[in-house]
Coordinates of C-alpha atoms in Angstrom, one line a residue:
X1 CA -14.1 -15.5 -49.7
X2 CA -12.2 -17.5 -52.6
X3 CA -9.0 -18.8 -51.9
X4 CA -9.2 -17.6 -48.3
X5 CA -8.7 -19.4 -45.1
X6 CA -11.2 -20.3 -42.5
X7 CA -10.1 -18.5 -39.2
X8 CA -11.5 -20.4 -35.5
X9 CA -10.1 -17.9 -32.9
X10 CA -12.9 -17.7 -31.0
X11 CA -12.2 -21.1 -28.9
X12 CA -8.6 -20.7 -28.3
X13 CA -9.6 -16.8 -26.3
X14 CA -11.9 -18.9 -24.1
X15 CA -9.2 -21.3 -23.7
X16 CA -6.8 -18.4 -22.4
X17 CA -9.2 -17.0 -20.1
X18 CA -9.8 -20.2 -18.1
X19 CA -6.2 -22.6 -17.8
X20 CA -7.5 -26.3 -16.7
X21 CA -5.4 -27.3 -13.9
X22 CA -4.7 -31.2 -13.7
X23 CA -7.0 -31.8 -11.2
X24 CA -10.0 -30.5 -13.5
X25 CA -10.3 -27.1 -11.9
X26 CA -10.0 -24.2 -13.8
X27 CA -8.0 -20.6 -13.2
X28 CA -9.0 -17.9 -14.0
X29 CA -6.3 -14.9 -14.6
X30 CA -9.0 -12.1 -14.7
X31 CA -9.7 -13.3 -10.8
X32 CA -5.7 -13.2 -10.2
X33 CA -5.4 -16.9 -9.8
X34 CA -1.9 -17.9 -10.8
X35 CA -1.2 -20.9 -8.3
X36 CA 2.8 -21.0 -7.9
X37 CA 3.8 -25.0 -9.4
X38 CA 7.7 -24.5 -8.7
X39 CA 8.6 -26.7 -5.2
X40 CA 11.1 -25.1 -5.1
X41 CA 10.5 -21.8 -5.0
X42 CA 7.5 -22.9 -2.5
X43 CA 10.4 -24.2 -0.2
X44 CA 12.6 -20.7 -0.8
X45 CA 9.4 -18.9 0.5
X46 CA 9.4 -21.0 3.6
X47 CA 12.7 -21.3 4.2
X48 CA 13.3 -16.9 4.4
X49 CA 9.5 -16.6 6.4
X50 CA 11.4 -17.6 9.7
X51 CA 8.3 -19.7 10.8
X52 CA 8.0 -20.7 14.5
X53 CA 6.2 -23.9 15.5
X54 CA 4.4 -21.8 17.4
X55 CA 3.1 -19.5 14.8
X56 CA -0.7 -19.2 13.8
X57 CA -0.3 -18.2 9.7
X58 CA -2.5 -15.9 7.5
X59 CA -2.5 -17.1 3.7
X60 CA -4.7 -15.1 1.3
X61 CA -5.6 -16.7 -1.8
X62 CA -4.3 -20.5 -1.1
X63 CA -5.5 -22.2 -4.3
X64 CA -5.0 -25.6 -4.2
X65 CA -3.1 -25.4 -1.5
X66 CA 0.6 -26.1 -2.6
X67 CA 1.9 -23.5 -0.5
X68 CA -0.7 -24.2 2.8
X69 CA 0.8 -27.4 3.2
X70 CA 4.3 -26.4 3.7
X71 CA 2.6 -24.1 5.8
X72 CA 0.9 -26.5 7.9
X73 CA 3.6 -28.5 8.3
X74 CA 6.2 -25.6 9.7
X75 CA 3.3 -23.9 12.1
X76 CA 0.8 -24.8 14.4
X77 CA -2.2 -23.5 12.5
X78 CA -2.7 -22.0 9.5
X79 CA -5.7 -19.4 8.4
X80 CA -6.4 -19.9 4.9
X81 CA -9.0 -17.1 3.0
X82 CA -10.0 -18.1 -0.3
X83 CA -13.0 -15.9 -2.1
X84 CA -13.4 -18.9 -4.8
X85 CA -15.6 -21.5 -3.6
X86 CA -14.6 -23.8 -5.9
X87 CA -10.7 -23.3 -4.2
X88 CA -12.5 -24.0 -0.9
X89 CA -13.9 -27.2 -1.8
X90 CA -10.1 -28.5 -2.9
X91 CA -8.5 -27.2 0.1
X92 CA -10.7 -29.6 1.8
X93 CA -10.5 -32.2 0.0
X94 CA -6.7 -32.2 0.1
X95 CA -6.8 -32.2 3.6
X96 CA -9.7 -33.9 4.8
X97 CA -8.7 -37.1 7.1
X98 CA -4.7 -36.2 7.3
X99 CA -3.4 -34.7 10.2
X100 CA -3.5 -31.6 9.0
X101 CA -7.0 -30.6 8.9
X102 CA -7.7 -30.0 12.7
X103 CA -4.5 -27.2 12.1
X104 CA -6.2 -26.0 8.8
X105 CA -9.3 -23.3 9.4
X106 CA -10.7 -21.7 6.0
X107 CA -12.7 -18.7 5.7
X108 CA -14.4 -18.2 2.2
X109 CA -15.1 -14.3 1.7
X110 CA -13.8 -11.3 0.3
X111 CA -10.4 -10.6 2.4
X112 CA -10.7 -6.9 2.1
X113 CA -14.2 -7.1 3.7
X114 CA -13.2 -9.6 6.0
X115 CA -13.0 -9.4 9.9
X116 CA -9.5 -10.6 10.1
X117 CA -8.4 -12.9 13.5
X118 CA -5.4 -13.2 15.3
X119 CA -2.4 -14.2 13.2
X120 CA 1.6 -14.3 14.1
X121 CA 2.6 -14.2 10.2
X122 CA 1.3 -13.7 7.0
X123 CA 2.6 -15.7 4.2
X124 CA 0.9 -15.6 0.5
X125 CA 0.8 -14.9 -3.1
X126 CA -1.9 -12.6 -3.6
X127 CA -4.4 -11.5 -6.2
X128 CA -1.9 -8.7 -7.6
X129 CA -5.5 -6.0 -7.9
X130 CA -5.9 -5.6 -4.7
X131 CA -2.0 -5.3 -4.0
X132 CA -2.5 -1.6 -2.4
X133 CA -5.7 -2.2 -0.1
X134 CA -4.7 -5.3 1.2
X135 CA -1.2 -3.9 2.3
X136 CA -3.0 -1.3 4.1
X137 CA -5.4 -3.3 5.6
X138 CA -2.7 -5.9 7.1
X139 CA -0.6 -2.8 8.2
X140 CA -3.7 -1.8 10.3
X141 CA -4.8 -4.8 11.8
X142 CA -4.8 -5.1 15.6
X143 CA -2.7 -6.6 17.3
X144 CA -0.2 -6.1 15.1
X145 CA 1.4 -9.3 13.8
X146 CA 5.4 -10.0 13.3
X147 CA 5.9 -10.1 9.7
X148 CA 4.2 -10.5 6.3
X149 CA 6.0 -12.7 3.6
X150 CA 3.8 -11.4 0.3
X151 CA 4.3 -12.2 -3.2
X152 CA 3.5 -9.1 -5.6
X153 CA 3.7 -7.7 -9.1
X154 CA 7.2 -6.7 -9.2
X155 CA 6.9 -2.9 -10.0
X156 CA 4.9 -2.7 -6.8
X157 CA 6.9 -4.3 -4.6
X158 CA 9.9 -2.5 -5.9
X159 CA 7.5 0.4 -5.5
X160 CA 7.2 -0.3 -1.8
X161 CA 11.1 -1.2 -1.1
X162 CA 12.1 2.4 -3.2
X163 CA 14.4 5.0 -1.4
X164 CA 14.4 8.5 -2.2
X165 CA 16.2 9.3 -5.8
X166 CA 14.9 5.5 -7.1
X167 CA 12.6 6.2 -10.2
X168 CA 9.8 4.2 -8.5
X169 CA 10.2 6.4 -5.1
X170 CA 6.6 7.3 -4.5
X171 CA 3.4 8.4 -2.3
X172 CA 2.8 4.6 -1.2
X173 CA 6.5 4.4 -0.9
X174 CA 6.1 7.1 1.9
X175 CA 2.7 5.5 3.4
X176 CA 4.3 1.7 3.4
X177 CA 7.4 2.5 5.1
X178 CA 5.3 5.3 8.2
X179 CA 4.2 2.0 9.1
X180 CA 6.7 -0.8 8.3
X181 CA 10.2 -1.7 7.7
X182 CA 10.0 -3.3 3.8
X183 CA 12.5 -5.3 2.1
X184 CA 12.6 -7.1 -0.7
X185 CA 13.6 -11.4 -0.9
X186 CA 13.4 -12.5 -4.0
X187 CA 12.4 -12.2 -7.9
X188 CA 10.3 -14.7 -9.0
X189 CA 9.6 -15.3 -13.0
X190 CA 6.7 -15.4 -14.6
X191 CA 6.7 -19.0 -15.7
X192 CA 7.1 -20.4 -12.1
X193 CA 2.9 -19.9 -12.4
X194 CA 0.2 -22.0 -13.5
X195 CA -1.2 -20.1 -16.0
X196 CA 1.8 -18.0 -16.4
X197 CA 0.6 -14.3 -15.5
X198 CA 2.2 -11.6 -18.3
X199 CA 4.5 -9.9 -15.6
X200 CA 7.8 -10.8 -13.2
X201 CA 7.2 -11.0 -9.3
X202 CA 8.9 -10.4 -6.3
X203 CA 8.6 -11.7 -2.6
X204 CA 8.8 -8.9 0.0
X205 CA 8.8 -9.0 3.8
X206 CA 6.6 -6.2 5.5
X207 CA 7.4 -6.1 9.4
X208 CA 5.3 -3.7 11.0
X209 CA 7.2 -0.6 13.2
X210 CA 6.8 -1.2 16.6
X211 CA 5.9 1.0 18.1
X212 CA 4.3 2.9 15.2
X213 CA 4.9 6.5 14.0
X214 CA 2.3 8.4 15.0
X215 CA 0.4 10.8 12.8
X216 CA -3.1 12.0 12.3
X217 CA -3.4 9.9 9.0
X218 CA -5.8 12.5 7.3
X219 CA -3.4 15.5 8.0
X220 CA -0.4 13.5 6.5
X221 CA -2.4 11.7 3.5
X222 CA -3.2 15.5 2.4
X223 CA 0.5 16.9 2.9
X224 CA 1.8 13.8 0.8
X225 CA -0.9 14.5 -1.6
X226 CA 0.6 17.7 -2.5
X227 CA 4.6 17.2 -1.9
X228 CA 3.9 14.0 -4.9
X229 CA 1.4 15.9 -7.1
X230 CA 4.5 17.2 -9.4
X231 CA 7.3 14.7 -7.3
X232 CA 10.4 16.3 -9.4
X233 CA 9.4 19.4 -9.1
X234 CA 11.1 22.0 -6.4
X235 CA 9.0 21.6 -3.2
X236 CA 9.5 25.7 -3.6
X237 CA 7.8 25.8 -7.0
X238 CA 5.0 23.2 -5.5
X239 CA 3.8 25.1 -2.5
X240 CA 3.8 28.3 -4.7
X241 CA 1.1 27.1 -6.6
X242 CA -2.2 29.0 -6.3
X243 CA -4.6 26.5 -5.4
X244 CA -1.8 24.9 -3.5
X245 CA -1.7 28.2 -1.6
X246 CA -5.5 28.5 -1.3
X247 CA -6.5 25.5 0.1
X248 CA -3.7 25.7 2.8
X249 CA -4.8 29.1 3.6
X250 CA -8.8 28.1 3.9
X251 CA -7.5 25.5 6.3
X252 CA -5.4 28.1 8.2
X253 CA -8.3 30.4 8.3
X254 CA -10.9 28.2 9.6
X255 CA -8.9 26.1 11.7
X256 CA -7.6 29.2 13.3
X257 CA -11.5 30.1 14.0
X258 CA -12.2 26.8 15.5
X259 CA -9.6 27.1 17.5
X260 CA -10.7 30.5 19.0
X261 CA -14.1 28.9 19.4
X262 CA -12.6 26.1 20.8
X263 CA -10.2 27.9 23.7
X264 CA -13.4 30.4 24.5
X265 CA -15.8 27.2 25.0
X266 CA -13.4 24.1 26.2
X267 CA -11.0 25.9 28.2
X268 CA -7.4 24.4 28.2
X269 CA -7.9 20.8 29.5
X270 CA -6.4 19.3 26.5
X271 CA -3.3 21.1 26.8
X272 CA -4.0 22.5 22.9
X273 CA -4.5 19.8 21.4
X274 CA -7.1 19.4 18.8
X275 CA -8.2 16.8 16.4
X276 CA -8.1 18.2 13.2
X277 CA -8.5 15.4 11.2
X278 CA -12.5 15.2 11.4
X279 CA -12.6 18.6 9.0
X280 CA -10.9 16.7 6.0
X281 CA -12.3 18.1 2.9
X282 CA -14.8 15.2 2.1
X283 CA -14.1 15.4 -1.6
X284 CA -10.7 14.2 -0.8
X285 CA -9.9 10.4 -2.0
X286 CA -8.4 9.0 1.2
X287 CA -7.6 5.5 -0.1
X288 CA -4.1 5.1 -0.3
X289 CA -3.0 3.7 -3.8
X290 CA 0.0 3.2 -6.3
X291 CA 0.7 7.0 -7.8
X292 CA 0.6 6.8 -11.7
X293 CA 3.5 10.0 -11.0
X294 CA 6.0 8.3 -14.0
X295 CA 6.0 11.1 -15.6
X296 CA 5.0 13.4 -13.6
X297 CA 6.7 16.3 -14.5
X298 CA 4.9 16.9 -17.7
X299 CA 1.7 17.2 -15.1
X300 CA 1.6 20.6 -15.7
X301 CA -1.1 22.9 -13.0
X302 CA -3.5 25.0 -15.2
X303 CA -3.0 27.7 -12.1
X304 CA 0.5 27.8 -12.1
X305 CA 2.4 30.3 -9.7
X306 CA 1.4 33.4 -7.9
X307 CA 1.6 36.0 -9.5
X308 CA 3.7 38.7 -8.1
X309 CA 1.1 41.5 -7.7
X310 CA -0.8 37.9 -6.1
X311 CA 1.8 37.7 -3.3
X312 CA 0.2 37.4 0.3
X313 CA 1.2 37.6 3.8
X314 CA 0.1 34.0 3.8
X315 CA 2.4 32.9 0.7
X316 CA 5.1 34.3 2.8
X317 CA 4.6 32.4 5.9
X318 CA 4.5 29.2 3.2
X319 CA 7.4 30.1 2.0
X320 CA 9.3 30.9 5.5
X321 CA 8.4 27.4 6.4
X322 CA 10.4 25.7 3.5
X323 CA 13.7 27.9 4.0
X324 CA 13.6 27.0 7.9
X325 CA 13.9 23.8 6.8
X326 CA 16.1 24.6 3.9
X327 CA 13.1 22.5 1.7
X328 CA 12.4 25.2 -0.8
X329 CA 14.9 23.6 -3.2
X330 CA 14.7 19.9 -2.7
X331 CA 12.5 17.7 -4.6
X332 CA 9.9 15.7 -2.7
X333 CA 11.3 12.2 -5.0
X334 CA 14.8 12.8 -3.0
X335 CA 13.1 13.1 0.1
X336 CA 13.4 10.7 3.2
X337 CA 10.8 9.2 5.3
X338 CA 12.1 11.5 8.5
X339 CA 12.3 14.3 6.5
X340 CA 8.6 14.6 5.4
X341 CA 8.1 14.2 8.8
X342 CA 9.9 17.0 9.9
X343 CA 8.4 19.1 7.1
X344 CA 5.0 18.4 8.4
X345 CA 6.0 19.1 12.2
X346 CA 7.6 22.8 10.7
X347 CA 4.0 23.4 8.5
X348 CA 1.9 22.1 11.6
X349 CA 3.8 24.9 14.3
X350 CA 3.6 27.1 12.0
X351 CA -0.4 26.6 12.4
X352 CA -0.4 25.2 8.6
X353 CA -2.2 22.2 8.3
X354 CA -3.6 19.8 5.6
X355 CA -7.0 18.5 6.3

């Protein structure tokens, strides 16, 4: 066009997608690979790990290894799994013929598909999209190790160190903190990155509860479901939903068939207990993930409430459950860890379960 100006913007987007780092490999952010370049902050991460000479160390995602080799140097041997070949091939290089590289194993693969070994700690800064699975995955692996020292996205980690009443306060909250004690250790800006990635961090340590909370995970994934399906919303005005009310009374029906089946056939050998978990409704997303419950009370139920002329026996023994506990007015975002617990123990004697 006349008088207009030629635009090349095509070659500086492929120069954002892939950053060259010094050494003449290039990260990509859309793989999650910003490799921390601050020293110091490397040190800081050391330094609040608590690292025993002793200690064999998980790191997921090492890079280039800036942060294996303080690693290396503080434990005595360090587990390094890196899904980019390319990564693989620098981390040994950089340690071939040192002392370090008979303390240095790599695995290249997929962590969340990987057969994890023995480890005393994990330390890393992780590919932030697979924040939730990986969590979840550490937090089961047996035997369960000391700590984790993980660098996240900051509004998940903040996410997993929430207490009741905080904004962020949510399902995976709940989930994280059954099965570990969470704090948080430090913020960590963007621009301590190479390439920079478009959002703050935060270093957490995870410790696993020992010993662990036991609960059949099925039963208590369903239960959390529904208390954080409207999480500022009266627990009273949640449970008196209809298909809220529906589904808990199919469960109650059938279970309390199998269970007559069950005492008529088996006898009473197991003292009455019986593994519900196995009749899960199959439809049911298990996987346990970040809520998107920001706003959640505009998530309005097409059902809404019972009607009156609806009511049921079985609404009423819903109902009886929350004012023994004195729940039917509190809000499942104010809610502590022992106290969905003790929900769940009043709604299981009651013979109300959730899977």
């Amino acid at each position: 066009m006349a008088g207009g100006k030629m635009k090349k913007e095509k070659p500086k987007a492929a120069a954002k997608a892939a950053a060259p780092y010094q050494g003449g490999i290039s990260f990509h952010k859309s793989k999650g690979q910003h490799i921390l370049k601050n020293p110091l902050l490397v040190d800081s991460i050391i330094q609040k790990s608590g690292i025993k000479s002793t200690d064999v160390i998980l790191e997921i995602g090492p890079g280039t290894g800036n942060l294996t080799k303080k690693l290396l140097e503080c434990g005595k041997m360090v587990i390094a799994v890196e899904l980019d070949p390319r990564m693989v091939l620098e981390l040994q290089r950089r340690f071939q013929d040192t002392p370090y590289s008979s303390r240095l194993k790599v695995i290249q693969g997929d962590v969340l598909k990987t057969e994890l070994p023995y480890f005393d700690i994990c330390v890393a800064n992780i590919p932030y999209q697979i924040s939730s699975p990986l969590t979840f995955k550490l937090l089961n692996h047996q035997p369960s190790f000391r700590c984790a020292i993980i660098m996240f996205q900051r509004e998940f980690a903040m996410r997993l160190v929430a207490q009741p009443g905080d904004k962020l306060y949510c399902r995976l909250t709940v989930n994280t903190q059954l099965l570990a004690r969470v704090s948080h250790l430090l913020k960590v800006g963007k621009n301590n990155f190479r390439p920079p990635p478009k959002v703050d961090s935060s270093v957490v340590r995870i410790e696993p509860r020992k010993p662990r909370i036991e609960v059949k995970q099925k039963e208590w994934d369903g239960f959390l479901r529904i208390c954080f399906n409207r999480k500022n919303k009266t627990l009273g005005s949640i449970f008196r939903q209809k298909s809220v009310l529906s589904l808990l009374e199919k469960n109650y029906k059938t279970l309390c068939s199998l269970n007559i089946l069950q005492q008529s056939s088996v006898g009473n050998d197991d003292d009455g207990v019986f593994d519900y978990s196995r009749f899960g409704n199959s439809n049911e997303d298990q996987t346990m993930e970040v809520d998107d419950d920001g706003d959640d009370e505009e998530m309005d139920m097409e059902d809404g409430d019972v009607e009156e002329g609806e009511a049921s026996e079985f609404k009423g023994k819903v109902m009886g459950v929350l004012k023994e506990g004195d729940f039917e007015e509190k809000r499942s975002s104010k809610l502590t860890l022992q106290e969905f617990l003790y929900l769940l123990s009043l709604f299981n004697k009651a013979g109300i379960h959730f899977s």
